[in-house]
Short mmCIF file of C-alpha atoms in Angstrom, two decimals:
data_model
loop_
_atom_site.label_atom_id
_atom_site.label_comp_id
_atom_site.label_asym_id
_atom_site.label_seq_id
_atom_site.Cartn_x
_atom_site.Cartn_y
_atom_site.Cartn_z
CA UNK A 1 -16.30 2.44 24.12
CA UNK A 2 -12.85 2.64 22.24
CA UNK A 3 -12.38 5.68 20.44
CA UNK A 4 -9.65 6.03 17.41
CA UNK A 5 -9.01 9.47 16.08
CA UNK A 6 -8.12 9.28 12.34
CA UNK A 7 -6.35 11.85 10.63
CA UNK A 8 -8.37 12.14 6.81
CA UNK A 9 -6.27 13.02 4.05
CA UNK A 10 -7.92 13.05 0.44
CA UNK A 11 -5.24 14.64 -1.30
CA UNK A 12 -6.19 14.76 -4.96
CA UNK A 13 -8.89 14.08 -8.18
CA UNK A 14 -10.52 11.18 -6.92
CA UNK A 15 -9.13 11.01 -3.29
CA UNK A 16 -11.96 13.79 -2.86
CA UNK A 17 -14.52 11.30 -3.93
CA UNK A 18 -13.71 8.20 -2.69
CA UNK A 19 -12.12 9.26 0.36
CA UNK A 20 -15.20 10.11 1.85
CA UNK A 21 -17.60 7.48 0.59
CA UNK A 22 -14.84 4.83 2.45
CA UNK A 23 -15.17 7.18 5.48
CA UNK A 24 -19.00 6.52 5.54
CA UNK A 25 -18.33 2.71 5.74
CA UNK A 26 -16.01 3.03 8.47
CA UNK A 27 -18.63 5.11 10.71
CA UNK A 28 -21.24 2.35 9.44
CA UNK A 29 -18.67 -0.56 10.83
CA UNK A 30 -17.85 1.19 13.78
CA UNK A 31 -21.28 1.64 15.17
CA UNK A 32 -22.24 -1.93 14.37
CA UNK A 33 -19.18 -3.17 16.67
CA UNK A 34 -19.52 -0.47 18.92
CA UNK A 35 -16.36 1.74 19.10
CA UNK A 36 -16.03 5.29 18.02
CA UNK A 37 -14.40 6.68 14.64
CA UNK A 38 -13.24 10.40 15.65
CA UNK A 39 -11.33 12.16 12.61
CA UNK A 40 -10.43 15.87 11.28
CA UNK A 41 -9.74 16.38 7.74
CA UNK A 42 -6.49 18.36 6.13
CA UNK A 43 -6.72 19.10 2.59
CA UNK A 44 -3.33 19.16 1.45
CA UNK A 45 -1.33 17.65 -1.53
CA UNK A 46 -0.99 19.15 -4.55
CA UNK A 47 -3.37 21.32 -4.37
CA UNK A 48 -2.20 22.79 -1.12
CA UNK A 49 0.94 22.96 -2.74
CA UNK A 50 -0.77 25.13 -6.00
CA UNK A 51 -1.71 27.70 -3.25
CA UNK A 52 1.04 27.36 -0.71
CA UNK A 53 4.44 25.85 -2.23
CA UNK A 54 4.18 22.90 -0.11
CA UNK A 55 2.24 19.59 0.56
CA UNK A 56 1.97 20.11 3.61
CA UNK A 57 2.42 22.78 6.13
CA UNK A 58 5.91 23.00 8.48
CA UNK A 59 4.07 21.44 11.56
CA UNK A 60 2.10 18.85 9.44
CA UNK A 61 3.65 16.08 10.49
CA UNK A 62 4.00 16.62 14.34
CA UNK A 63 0.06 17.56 13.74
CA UNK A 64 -0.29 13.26 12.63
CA UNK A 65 1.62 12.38 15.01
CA UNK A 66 -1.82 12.84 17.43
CA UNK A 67 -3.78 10.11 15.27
CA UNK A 68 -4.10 7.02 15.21
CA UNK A 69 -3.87 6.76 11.90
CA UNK A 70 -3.60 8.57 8.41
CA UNK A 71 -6.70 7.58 5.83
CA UNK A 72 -5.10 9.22 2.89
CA UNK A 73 -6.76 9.02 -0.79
CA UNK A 74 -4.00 10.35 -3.45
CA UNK A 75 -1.35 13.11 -4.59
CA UNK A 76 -0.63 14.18 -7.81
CA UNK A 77 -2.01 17.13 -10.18
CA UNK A 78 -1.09 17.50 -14.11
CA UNK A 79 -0.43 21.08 -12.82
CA UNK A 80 2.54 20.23 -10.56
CA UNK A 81 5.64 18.53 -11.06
CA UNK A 82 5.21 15.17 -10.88
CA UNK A 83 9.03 14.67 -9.48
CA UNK A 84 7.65 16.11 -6.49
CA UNK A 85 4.22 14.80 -4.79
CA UNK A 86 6.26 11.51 -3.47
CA UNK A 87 9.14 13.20 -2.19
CA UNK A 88 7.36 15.65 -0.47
CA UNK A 89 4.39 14.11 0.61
CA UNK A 90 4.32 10.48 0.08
CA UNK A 91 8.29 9.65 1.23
CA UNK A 92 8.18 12.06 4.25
CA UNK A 93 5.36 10.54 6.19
CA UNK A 94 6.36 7.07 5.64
CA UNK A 95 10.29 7.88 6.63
CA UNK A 96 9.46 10.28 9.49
CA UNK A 97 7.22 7.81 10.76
CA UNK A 98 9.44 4.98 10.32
CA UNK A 99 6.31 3.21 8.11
CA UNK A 100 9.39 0.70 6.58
CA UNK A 101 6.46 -2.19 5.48
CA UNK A 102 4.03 -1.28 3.00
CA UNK A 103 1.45 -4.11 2.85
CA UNK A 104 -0.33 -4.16 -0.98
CA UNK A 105 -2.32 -7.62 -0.50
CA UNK A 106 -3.84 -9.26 -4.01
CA UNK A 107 -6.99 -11.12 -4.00
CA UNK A 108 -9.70 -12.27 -5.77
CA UNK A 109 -12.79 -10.33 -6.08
CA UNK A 110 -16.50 -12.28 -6.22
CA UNK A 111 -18.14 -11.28 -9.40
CA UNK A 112 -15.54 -9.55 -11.34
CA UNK A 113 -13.92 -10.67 -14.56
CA UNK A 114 -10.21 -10.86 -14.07
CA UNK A 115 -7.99 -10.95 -17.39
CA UNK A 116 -6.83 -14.04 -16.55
CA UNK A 117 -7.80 -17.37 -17.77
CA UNK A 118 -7.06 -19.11 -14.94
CA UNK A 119 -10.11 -19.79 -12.38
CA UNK A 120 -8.11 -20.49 -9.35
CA UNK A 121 -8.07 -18.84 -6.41
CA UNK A 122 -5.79 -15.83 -5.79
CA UNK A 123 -4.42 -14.49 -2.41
CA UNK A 124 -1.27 -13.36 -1.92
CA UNK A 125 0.46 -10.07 0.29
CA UNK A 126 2.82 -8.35 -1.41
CA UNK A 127 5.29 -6.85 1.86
CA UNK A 128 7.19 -4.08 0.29
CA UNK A 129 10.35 -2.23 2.30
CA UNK A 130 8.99 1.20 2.03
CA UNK A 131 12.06 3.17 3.60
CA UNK A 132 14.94 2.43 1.95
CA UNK A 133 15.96 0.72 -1.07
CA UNK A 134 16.37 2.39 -4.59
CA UNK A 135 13.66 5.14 -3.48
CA UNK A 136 15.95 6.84 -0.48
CA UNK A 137 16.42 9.91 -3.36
CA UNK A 138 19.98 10.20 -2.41
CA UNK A 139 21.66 11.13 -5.59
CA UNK A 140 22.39 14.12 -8.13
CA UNK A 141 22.69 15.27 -11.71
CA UNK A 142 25.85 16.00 -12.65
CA UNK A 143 26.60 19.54 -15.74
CA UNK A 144 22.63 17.85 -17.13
CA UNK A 145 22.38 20.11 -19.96
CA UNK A 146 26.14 19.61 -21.25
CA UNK A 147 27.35 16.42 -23.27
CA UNK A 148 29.18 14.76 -20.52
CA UNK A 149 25.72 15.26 -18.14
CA UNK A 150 24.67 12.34 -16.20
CA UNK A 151 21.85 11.44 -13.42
CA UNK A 152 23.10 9.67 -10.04
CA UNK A 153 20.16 7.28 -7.78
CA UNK A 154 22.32 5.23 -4.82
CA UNK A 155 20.08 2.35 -3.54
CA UNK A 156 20.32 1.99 0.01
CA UNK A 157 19.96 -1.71 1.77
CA UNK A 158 20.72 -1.61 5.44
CA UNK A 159 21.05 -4.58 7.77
CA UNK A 160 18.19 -3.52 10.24
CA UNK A 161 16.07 -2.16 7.51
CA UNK A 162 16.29 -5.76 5.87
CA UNK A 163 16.33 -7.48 8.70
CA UNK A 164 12.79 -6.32 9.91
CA UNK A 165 10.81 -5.89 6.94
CA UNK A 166 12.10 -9.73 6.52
CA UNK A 167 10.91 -10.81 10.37
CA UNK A 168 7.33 -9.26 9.18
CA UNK A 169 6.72 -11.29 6.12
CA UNK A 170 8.01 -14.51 7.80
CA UNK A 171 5.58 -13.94 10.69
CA UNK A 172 3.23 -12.96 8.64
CA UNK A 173 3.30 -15.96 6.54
CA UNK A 174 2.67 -18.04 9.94
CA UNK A 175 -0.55 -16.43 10.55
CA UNK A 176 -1.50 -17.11 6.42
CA UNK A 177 0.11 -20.25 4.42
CA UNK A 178 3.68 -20.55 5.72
CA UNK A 179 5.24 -19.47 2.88
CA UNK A 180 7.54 -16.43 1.90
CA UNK A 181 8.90 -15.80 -1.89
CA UNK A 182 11.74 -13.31 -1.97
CA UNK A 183 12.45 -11.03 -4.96
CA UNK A 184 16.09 -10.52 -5.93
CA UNK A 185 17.89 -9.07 -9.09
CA UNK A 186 21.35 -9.91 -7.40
CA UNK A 187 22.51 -11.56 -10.63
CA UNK A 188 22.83 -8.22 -11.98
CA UNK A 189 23.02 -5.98 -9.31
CA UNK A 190 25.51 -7.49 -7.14
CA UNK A 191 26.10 -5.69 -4.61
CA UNK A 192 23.10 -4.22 -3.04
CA UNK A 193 20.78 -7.15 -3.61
CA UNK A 194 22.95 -9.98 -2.99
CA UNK A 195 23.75 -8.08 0.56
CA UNK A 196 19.74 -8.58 0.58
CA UNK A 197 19.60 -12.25 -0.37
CA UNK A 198 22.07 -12.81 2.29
CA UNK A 199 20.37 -11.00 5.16
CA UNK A 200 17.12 -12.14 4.28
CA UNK A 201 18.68 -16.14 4.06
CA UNK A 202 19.62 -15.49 7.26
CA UNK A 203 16.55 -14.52 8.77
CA UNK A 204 14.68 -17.61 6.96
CA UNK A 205 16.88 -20.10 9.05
CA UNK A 206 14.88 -18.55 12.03
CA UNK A 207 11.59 -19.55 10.36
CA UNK A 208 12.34 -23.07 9.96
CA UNK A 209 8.46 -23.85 9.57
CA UNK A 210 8.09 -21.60 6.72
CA UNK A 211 8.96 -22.61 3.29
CA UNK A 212 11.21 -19.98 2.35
CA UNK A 213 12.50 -19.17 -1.83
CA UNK A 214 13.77 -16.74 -4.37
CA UNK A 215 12.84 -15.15 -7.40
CA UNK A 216 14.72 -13.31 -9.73
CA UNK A 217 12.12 -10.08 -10.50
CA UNK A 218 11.60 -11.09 -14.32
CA UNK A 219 11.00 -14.57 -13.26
CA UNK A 220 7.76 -13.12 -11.13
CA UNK A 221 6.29 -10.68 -12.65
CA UNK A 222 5.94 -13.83 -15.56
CA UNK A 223 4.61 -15.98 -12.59
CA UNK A 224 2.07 -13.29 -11.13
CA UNK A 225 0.44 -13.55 -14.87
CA UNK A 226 1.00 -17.50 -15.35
CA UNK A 227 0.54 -18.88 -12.04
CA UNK A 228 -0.05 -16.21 -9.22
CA UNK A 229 -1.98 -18.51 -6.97
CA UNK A 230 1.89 -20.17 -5.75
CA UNK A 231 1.89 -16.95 -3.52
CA UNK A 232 1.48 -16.27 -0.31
CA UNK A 233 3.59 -13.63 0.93
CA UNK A 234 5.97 -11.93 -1.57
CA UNK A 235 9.18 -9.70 0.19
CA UNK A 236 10.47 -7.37 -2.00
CA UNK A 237 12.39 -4.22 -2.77
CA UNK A 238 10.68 -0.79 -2.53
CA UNK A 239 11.26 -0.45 -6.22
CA UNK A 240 10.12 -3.65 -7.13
CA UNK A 241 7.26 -3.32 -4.56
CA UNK A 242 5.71 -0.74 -6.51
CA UNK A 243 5.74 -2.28 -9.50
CA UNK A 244 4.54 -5.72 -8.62
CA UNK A 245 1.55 -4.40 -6.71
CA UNK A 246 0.42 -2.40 -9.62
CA UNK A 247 0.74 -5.94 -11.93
CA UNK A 248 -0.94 -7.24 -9.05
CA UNK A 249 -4.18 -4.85 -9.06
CA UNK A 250 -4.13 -5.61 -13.09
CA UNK A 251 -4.51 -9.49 -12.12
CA UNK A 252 -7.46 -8.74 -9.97
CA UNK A 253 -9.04 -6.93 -12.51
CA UNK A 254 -8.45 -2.83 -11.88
CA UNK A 255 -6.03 -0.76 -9.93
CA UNK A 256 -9.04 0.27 -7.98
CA UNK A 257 -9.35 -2.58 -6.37
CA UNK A 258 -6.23 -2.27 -4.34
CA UNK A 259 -6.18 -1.61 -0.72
CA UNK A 260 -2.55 -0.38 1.12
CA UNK A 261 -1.26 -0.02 4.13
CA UNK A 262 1.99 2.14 4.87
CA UNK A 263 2.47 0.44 8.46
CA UNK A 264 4.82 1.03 11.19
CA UNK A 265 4.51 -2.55 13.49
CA UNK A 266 5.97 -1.04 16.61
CA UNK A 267 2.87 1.41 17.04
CA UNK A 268 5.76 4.05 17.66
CA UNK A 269 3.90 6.69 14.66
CA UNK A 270 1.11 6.21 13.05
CA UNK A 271 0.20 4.36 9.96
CA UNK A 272 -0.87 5.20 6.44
CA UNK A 273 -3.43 3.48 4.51
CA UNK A 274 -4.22 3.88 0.81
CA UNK A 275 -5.20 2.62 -2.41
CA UNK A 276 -2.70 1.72 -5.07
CA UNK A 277 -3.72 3.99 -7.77
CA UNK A 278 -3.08 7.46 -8.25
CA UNK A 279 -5.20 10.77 -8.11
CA UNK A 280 -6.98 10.20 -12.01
CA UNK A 281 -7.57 13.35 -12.37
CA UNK A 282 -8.71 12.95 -15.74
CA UNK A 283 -11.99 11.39 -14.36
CA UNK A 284 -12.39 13.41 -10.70
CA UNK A 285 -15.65 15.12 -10.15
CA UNK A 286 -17.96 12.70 -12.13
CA UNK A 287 -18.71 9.79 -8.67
CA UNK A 288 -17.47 6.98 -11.31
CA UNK A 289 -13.84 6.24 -9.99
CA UNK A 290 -13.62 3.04 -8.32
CA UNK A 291 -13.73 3.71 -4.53
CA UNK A 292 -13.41 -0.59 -3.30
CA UNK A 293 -9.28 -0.21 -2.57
CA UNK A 294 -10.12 2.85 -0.54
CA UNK A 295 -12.81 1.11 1.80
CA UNK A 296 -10.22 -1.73 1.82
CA UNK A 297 -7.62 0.17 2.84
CA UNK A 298 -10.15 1.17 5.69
CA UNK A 299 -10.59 -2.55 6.28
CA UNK A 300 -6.85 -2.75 6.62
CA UNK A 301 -6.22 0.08 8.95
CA UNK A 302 -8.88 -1.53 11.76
CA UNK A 303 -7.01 -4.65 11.29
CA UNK A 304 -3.82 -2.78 12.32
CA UNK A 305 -5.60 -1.10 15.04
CA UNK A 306 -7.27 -3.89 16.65
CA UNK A 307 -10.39 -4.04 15.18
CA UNK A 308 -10.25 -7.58 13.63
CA UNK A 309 -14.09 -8.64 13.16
CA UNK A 310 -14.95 -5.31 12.09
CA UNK A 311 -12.19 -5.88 9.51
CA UNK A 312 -13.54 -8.67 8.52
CA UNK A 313 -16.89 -7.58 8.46
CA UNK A 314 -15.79 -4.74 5.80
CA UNK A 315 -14.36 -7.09 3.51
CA UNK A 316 -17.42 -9.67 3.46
CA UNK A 317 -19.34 -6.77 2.56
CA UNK A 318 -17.29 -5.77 -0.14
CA UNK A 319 -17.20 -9.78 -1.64
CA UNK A 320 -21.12 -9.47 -1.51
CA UNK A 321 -21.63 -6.05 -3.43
CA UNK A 322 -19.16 -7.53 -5.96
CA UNK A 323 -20.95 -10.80 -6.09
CA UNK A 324 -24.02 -8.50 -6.67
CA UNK A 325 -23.05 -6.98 -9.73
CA UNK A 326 -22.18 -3.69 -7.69
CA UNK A 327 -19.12 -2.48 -10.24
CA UNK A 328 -17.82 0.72 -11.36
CA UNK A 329 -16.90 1.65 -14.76
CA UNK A 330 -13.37 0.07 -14.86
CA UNK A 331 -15.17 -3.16 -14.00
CA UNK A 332 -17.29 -3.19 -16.79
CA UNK A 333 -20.23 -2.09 -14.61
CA UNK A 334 -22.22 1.21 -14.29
CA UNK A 335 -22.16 1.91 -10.61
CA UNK A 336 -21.24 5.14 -9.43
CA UNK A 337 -18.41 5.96 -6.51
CA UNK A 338 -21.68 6.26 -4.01
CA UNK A 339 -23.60 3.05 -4.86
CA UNK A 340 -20.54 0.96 -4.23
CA UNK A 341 -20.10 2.83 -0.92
CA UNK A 342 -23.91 2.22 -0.07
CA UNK A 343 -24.08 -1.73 -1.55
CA UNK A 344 -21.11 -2.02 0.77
CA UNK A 345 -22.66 -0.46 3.79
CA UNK A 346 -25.96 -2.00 3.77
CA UNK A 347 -24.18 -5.17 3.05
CA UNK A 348 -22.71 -5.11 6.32
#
């Protein structure tokens, strides 16, 4: 019997909730297909930080390093500087583990009310480069508090680091509807993101089967309201990434629908698998927040490890509670963190 040894992280608010409710439907998937879900838990984030004056401790990452994977919730407290959870938590386990796609799919969801009008079909992945980009934090303020003060960000766009996020979206889109959209600002910003256009074009001519275009980032973020189902896969910019997959859980119907994965291809480190939202601390500790992107996210991670049918299997569970009426709060339903976690379980 295969074995996987997960690495739990459920970092803040809610990720101490729904964390563990998407950990029960993992251990119900994984006796059903018959391999073995192993895991320890690590409570850090900011909370660890409130006690410790750090995220995580100095050996925390070679500790991941021994999973298979990282099941992580959230990080963020009203307490702590919010300048700092991503840098120090979120940023250093995707760049030390080389995690350079972030995979934020969209979909539709049986049974919920979307705020769309449109009744068609959505399914698109949105493949974000999660290493470099506008988020590498290289920079510096400059005499701040005096009238001549001024902030510095440097966006970074390397050859490899385009080149391979753009080979996994174009073989991606092979396996889905042959089709990769490309988001670009390089009217404006013409030096970084035309170098990204180009290298990107230049991949595409190695795809020849997949129909291959480019979108200015204004120009989507209009389409993913007016006509998201012309998506399929959707490479973007780490900055741009972020943004469009939050748009993107607000056309399914709630940020807690969205499942994550922070995914190193080569198997080299682990991967990182998440929701979309944040921590909410605002409504931790009442079992109401919206746990569905967390057990996708768990549906997502046995994808990357193998896993396939049980993948599956999660995710035709989760259309079925939905269909059923099974919705939190945010959904306009009055089912708590656990029920969704136990519709989705005996759904199975």
């Amino acid at each position: 019997m295969k074995n996987y040894n997960i690495a739990v992280v459920p970092g803040d608010g809610i990720g101490n909730e729904i964390v563990p409710e998407g950990y029960r439907v993992l251990e119900a998937v994984a006796e059903k297909h018959s391999f073995n879900i192993t895991s320890e838990t690590f409570d850090w984030g900011a909370g660890y930080y409130l006690k410790n004056g750090k995220f995580l401790p100095e050996d925390g990452l070679e500790t991941l390093k021994g999973y298979d994977a990282v099941y992580f919730g959230s990080v963020g407290l009203p307490e702590v500087d919010d300048t700092l959870p991503a840098k120090d938590y979120t940023f250093k386990v995707r760049t030390n583990f080389d995690q350079y796609v972030n995979y934020r799919p969209v979909r539709t969801y049986p049974g919920v009310q979307r705020p769309l009008r449109t009744e068609k079909h959505i399914d698109f992945v949105i493949v974000r480069e999660n290493t470099e980009g506008e988020f590498v934090q290289v920079g510096s303020q400059y005499l701040p508090d005096s009238e001549n003060g001024m902030g510095i960000d440097t966006s970074i766009f390397t050859r490899k680091g385009i080149e391979r996020v753009a080979h996994y979206a174009f073989k991606l889109a092979r396996k889905r509807r042959n089709k990769v959209t490309h988001i670009t600002k390089s009217n404006t910003l013409i030096n970084s993101l035309s170098y990204w256009d180009r290298v990107i074009t230049e991949i595409a001519a190695q795809y020849p089967d997949v129909e291959h275009d480019q979108m200015y980032i204004d120009n989507s973020t209009a389409s993913f309201v007016l006509k998201p189902e012309v998506f399929d896969v959707v490479l973007t910019t780490n900055l741009f990434g972020d943004i469009l997959s939050d748009l993107g859980g607000a056309v399914m119907g709630s940020l807690g629908l969205g499942g994550s994965g922070n995914i190193n291809p080569e198997k080299d480190f682990p991967s990182m698998f998440e929701p979309i939202h944040g921590s909410a601390p605002d409504i931790a500790g009442q079992n109401i927040a919206n746990p569905y992107g967390q057990i996708w996210s768990a549906a997502i991670m046995l994808e990357h490890l193998g896993e396939v049918e049980a993948a599956n299997n999660i995710m035709e569970a989760i259309d079925k509670s939905t269909a059923e009426g099974v919705l939190t709060k945010d959904l306009g339903g009055s089912a708590s963190t656990s029920d969704v976690a136990d519709a989705v379980i005996k759904n199975l």
